[in-house]
Short mmCIF file of N, CA and C in Angstrom, two decimals:
data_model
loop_
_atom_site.label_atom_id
_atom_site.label_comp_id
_atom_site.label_asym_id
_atom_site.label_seq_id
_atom_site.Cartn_x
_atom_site.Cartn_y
_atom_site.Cartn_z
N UNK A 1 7.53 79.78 -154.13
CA UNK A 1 6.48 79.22 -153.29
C UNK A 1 5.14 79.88 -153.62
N UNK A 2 4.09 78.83 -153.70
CA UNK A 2 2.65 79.61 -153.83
C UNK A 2 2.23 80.38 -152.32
N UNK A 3 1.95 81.78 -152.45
CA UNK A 3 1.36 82.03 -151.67
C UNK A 3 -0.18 81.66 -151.31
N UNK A 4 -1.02 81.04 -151.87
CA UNK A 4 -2.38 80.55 -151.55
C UNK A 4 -1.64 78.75 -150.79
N UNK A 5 -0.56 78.20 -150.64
CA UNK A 5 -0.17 77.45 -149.98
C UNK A 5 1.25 77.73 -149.19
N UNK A 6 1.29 78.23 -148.03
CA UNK A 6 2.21 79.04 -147.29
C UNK A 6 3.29 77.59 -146.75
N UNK A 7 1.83 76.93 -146.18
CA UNK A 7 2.73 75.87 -145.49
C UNK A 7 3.38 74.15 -146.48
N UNK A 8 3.24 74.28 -147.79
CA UNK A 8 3.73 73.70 -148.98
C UNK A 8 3.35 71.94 -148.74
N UNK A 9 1.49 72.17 -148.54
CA UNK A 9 0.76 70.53 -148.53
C UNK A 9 0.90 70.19 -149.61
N UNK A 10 0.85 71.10 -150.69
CA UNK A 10 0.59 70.74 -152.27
C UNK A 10 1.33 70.88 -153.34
N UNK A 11 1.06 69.65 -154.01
CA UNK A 11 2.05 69.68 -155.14
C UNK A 11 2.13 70.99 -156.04
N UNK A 12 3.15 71.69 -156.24
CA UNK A 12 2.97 73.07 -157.15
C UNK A 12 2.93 72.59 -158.44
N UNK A 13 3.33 71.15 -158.81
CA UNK A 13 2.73 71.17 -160.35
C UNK A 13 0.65 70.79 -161.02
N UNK A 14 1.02 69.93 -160.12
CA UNK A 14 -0.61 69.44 -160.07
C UNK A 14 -1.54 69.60 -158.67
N UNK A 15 -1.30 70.04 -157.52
CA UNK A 15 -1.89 70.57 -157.22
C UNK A 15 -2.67 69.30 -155.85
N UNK A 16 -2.27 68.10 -156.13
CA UNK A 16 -2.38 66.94 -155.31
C UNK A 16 -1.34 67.53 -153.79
N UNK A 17 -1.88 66.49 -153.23
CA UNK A 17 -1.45 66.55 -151.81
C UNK A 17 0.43 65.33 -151.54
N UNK A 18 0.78 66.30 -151.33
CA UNK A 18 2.46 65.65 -150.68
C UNK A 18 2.06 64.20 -149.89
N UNK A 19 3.27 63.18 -150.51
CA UNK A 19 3.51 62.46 -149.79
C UNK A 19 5.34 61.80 -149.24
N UNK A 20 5.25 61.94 -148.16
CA UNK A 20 6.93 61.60 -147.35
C UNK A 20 7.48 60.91 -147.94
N UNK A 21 8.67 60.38 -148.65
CA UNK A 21 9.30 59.82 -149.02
C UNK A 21 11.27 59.90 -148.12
N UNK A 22 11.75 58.86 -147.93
CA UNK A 22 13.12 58.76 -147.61
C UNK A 22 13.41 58.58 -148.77
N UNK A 23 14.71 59.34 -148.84
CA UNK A 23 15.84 59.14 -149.24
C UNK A 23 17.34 58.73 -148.64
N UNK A 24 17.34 57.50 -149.14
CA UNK A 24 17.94 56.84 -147.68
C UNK A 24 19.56 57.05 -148.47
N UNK A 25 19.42 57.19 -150.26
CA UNK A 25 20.78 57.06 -150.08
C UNK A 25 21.44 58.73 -150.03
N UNK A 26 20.79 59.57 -149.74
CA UNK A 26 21.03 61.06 -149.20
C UNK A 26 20.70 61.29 -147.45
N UNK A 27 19.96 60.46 -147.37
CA UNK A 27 19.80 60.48 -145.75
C UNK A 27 18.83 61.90 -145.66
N UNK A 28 17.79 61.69 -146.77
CA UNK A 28 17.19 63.27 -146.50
C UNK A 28 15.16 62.57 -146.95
N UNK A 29 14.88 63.59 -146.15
CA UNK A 29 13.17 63.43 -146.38
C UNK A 29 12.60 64.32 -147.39
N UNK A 30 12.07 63.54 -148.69
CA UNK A 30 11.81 64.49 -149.78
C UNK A 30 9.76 64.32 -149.67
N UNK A 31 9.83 64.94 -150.45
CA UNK A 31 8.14 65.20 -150.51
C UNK A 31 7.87 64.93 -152.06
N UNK A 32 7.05 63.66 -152.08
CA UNK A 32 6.88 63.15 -153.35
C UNK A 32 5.51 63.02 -153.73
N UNK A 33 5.14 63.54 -155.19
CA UNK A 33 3.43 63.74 -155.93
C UNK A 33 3.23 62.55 -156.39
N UNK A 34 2.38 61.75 -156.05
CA UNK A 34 2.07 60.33 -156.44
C UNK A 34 1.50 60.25 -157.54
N UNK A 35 0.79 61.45 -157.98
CA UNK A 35 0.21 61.64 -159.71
C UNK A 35 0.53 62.23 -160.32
N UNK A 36 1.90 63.22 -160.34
CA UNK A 36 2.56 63.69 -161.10
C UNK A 36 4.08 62.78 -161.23
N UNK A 37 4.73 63.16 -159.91
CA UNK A 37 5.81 62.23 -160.06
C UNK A 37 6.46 63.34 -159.53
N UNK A 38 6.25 64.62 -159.45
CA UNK A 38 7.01 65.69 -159.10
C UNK A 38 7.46 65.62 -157.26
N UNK A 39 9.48 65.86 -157.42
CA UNK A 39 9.51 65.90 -155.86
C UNK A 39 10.03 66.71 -155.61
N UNK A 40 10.09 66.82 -154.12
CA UNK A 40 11.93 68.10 -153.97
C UNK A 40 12.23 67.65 -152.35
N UNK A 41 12.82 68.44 -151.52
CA UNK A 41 13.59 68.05 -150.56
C UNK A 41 12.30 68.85 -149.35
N UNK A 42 12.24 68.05 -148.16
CA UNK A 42 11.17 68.49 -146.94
C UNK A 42 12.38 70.09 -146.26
N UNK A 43 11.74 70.43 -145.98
CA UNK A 43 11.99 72.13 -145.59
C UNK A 43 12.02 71.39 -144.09
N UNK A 44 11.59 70.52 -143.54
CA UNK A 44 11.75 70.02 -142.33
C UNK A 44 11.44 68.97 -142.06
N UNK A 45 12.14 67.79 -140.88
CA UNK A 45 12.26 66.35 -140.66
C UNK A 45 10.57 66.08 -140.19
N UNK A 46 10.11 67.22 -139.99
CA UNK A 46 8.77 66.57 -139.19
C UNK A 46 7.73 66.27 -140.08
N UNK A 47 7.18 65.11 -140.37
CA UNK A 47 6.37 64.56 -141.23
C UNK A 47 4.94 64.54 -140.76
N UNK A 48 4.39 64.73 -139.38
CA UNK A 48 3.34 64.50 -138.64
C UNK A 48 3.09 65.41 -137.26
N UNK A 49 3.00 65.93 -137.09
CA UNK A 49 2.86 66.49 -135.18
C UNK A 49 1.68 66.60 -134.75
N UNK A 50 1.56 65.61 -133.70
CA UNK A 50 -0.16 65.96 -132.91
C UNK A 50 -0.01 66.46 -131.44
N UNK A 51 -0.44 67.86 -131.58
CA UNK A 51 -0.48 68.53 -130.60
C UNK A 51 -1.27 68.04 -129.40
N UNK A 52 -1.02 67.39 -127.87
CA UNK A 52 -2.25 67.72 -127.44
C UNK A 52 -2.31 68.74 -126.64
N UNK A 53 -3.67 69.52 -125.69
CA UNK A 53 -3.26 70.31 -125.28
C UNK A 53 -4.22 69.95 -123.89
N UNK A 54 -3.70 69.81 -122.87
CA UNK A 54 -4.43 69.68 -121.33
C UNK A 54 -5.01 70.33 -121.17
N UNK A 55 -6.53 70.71 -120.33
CA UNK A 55 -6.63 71.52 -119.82
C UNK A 55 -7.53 71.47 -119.11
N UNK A 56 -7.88 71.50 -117.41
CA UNK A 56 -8.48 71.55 -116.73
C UNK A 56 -9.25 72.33 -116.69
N UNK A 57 -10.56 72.30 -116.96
CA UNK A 57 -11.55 74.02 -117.14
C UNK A 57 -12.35 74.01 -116.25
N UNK A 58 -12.59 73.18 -115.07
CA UNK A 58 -14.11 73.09 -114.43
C UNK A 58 -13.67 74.45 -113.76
N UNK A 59 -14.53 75.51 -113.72
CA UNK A 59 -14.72 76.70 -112.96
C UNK A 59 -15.61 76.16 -111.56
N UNK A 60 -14.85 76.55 -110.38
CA UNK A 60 -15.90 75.90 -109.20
C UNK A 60 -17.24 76.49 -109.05
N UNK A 61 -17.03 77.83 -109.64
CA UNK A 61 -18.22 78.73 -109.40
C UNK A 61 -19.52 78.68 -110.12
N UNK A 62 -19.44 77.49 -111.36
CA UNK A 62 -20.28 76.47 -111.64
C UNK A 62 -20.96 75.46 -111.16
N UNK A 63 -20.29 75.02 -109.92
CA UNK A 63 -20.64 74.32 -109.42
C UNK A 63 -21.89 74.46 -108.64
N UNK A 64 -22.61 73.56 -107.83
CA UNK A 64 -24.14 73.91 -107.48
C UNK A 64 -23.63 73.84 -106.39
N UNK A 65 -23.57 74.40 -104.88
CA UNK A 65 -23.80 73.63 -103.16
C UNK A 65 -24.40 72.73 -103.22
N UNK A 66 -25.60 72.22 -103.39
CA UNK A 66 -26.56 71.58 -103.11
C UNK A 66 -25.72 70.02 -103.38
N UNK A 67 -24.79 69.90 -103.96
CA UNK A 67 -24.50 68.54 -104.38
C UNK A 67 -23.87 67.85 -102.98
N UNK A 68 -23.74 68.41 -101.81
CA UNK A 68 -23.70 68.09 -100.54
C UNK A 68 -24.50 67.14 -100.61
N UNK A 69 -25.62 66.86 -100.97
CA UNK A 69 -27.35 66.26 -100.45
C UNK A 69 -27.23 65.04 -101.45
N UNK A 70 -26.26 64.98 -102.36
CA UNK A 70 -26.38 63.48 -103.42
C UNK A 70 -25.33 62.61 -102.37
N UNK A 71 -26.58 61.54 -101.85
CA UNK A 71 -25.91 60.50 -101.18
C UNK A 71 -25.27 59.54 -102.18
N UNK A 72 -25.07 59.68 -103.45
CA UNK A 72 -24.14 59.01 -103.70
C UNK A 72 -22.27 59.48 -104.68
N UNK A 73 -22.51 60.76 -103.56
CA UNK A 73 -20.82 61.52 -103.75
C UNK A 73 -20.01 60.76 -102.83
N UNK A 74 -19.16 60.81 -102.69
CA UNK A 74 -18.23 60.02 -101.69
C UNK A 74 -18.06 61.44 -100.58
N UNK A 75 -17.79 60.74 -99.36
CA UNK A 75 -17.90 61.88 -98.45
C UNK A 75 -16.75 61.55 -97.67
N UNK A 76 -16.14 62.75 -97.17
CA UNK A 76 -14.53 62.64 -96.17
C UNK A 76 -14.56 63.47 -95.47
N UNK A 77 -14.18 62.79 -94.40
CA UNK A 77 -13.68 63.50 -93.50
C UNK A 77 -12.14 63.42 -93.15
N UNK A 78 -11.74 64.83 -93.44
CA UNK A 78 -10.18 64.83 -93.42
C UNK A 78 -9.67 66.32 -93.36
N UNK A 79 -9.03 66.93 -93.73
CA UNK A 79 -8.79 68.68 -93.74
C UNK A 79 -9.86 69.43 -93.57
N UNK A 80 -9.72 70.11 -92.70
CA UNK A 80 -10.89 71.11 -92.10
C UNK A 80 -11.29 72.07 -93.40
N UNK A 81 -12.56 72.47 -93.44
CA UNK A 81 -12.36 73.30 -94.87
C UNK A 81 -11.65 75.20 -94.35
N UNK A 82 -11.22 75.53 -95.45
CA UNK A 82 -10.48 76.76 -95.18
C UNK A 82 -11.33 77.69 -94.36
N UNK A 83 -12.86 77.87 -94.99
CA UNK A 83 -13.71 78.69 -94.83
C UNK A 83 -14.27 78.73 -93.49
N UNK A 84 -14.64 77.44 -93.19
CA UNK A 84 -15.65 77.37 -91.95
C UNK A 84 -15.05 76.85 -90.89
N UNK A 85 -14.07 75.94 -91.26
CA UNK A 85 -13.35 74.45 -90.34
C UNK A 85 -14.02 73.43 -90.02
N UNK A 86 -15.02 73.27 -91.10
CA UNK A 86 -16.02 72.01 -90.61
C UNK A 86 -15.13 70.84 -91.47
N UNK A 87 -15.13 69.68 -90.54
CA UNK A 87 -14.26 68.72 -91.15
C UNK A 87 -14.61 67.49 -92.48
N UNK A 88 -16.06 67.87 -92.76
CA UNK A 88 -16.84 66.66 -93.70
C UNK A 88 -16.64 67.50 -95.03
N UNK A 89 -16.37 67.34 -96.19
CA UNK A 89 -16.88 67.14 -97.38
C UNK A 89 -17.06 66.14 -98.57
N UNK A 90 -18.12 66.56 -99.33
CA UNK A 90 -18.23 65.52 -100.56
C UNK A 90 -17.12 65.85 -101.44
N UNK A 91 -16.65 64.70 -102.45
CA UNK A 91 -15.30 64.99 -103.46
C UNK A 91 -15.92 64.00 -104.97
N UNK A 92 -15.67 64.48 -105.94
CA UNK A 92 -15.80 64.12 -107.03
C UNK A 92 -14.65 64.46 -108.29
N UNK A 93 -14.81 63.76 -109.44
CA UNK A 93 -13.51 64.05 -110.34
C UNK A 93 -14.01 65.35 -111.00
N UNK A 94 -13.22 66.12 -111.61
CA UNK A 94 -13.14 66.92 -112.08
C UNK A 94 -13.14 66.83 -114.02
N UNK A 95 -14.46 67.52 -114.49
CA UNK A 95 -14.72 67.05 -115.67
C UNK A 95 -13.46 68.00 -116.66
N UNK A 96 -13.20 67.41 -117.57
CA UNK A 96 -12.33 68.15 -118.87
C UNK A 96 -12.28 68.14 -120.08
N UNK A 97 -14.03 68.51 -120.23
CA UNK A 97 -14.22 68.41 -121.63
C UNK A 97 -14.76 66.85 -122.08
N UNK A 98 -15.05 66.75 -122.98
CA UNK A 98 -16.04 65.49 -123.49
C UNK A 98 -14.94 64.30 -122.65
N UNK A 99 -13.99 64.00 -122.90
CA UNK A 99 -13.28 62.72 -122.47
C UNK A 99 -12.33 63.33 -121.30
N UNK A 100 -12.78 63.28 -119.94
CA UNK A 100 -12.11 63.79 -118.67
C UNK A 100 -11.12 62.97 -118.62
N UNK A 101 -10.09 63.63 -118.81
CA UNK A 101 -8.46 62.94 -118.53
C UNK A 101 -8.02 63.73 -117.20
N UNK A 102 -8.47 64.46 -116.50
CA UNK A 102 -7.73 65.11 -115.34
C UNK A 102 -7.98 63.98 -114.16
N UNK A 103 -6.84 64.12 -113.25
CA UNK A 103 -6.72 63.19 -111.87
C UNK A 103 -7.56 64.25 -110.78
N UNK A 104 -7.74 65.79 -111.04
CA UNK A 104 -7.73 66.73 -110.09
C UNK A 104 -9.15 66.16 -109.77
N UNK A 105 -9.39 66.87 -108.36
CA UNK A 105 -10.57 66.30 -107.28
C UNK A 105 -11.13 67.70 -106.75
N UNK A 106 -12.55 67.88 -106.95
CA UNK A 106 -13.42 68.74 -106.78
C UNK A 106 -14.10 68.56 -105.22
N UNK A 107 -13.69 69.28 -103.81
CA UNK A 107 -14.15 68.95 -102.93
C UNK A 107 -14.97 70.53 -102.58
N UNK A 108 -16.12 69.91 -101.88
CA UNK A 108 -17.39 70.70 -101.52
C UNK A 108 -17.65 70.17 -99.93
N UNK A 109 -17.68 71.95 -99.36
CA UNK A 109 -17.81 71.43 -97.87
C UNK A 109 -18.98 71.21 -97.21
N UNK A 110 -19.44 70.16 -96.74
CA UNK A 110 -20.90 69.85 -95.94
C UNK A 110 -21.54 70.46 -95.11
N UNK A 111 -20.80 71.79 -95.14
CA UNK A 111 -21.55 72.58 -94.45
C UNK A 111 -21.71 73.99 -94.94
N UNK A 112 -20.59 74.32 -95.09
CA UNK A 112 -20.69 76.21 -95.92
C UNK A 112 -21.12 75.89 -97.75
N UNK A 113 -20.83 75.16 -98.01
CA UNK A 113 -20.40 75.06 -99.21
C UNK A 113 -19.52 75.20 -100.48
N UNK A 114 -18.07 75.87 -99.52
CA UNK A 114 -17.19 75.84 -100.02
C UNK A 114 -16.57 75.40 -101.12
N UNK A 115 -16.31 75.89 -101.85
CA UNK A 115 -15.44 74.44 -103.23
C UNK A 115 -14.01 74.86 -103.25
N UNK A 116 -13.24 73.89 -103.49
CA UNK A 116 -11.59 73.51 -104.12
C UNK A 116 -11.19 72.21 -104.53
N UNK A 117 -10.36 72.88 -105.07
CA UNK A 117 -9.49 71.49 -106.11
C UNK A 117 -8.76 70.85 -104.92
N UNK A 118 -8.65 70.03 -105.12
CA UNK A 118 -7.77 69.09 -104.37
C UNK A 118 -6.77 68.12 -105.62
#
């Protein structure tokens, strides 16, 4: 094995990039050089893996109080907040990075200014 290629993308004769091939009448996944011709057998079945990785990052302590005062947050009244027991706050989604995939809910209390996830 070349050590300047650990994880074996490249062809060791020419130096091109691997491509998957079946071998259906071995029932095995070989790794074949499309400009050399050179193959051998995959060290493992996995041909592709896309990691993703979740992650909710909004820190509340980023957050401003003042966003109480944007009349156009949605506002509830429902669970007293922990802090004060005043029963109103504003709630908004929770950002996660350029394309927000989180469901979690950012509530701010209308009066102390409290923040939590909901």
């Amino acid at each position: 094995h070349d050590p300047r290629d650990p994880e074996r993308r490249f062809c060791p004769q020419c130096g091109n990039t691997w491509q998957p091939r079946e071998d259906r009448a071995n029932r095995r996944l070989m790794l074949t050089c499309r400009n050399c011709g050179y193959e051998e057998p995959a060290s493992t079945s996995v041909v592709y893996q896309n990691n993703i990785k979740k992650e909710v990052s909004t820190r509340l302590d980023t957050i401003n109080p003042d966003v109480v005062q944007d009349p156009t947050l949605q506002r509830m009244r429902g669970p007293p907040c922990d802090t004060c027991g005043h029963p109103e706050s504003v709630l908004f989604q929770a950002e996660s990075g350029e394309k927000a995939a989180s469901l979690s809910l950012i509530f701010v209390c209308c009066n102390c200014g409290a923040k939590w996830v909901g």
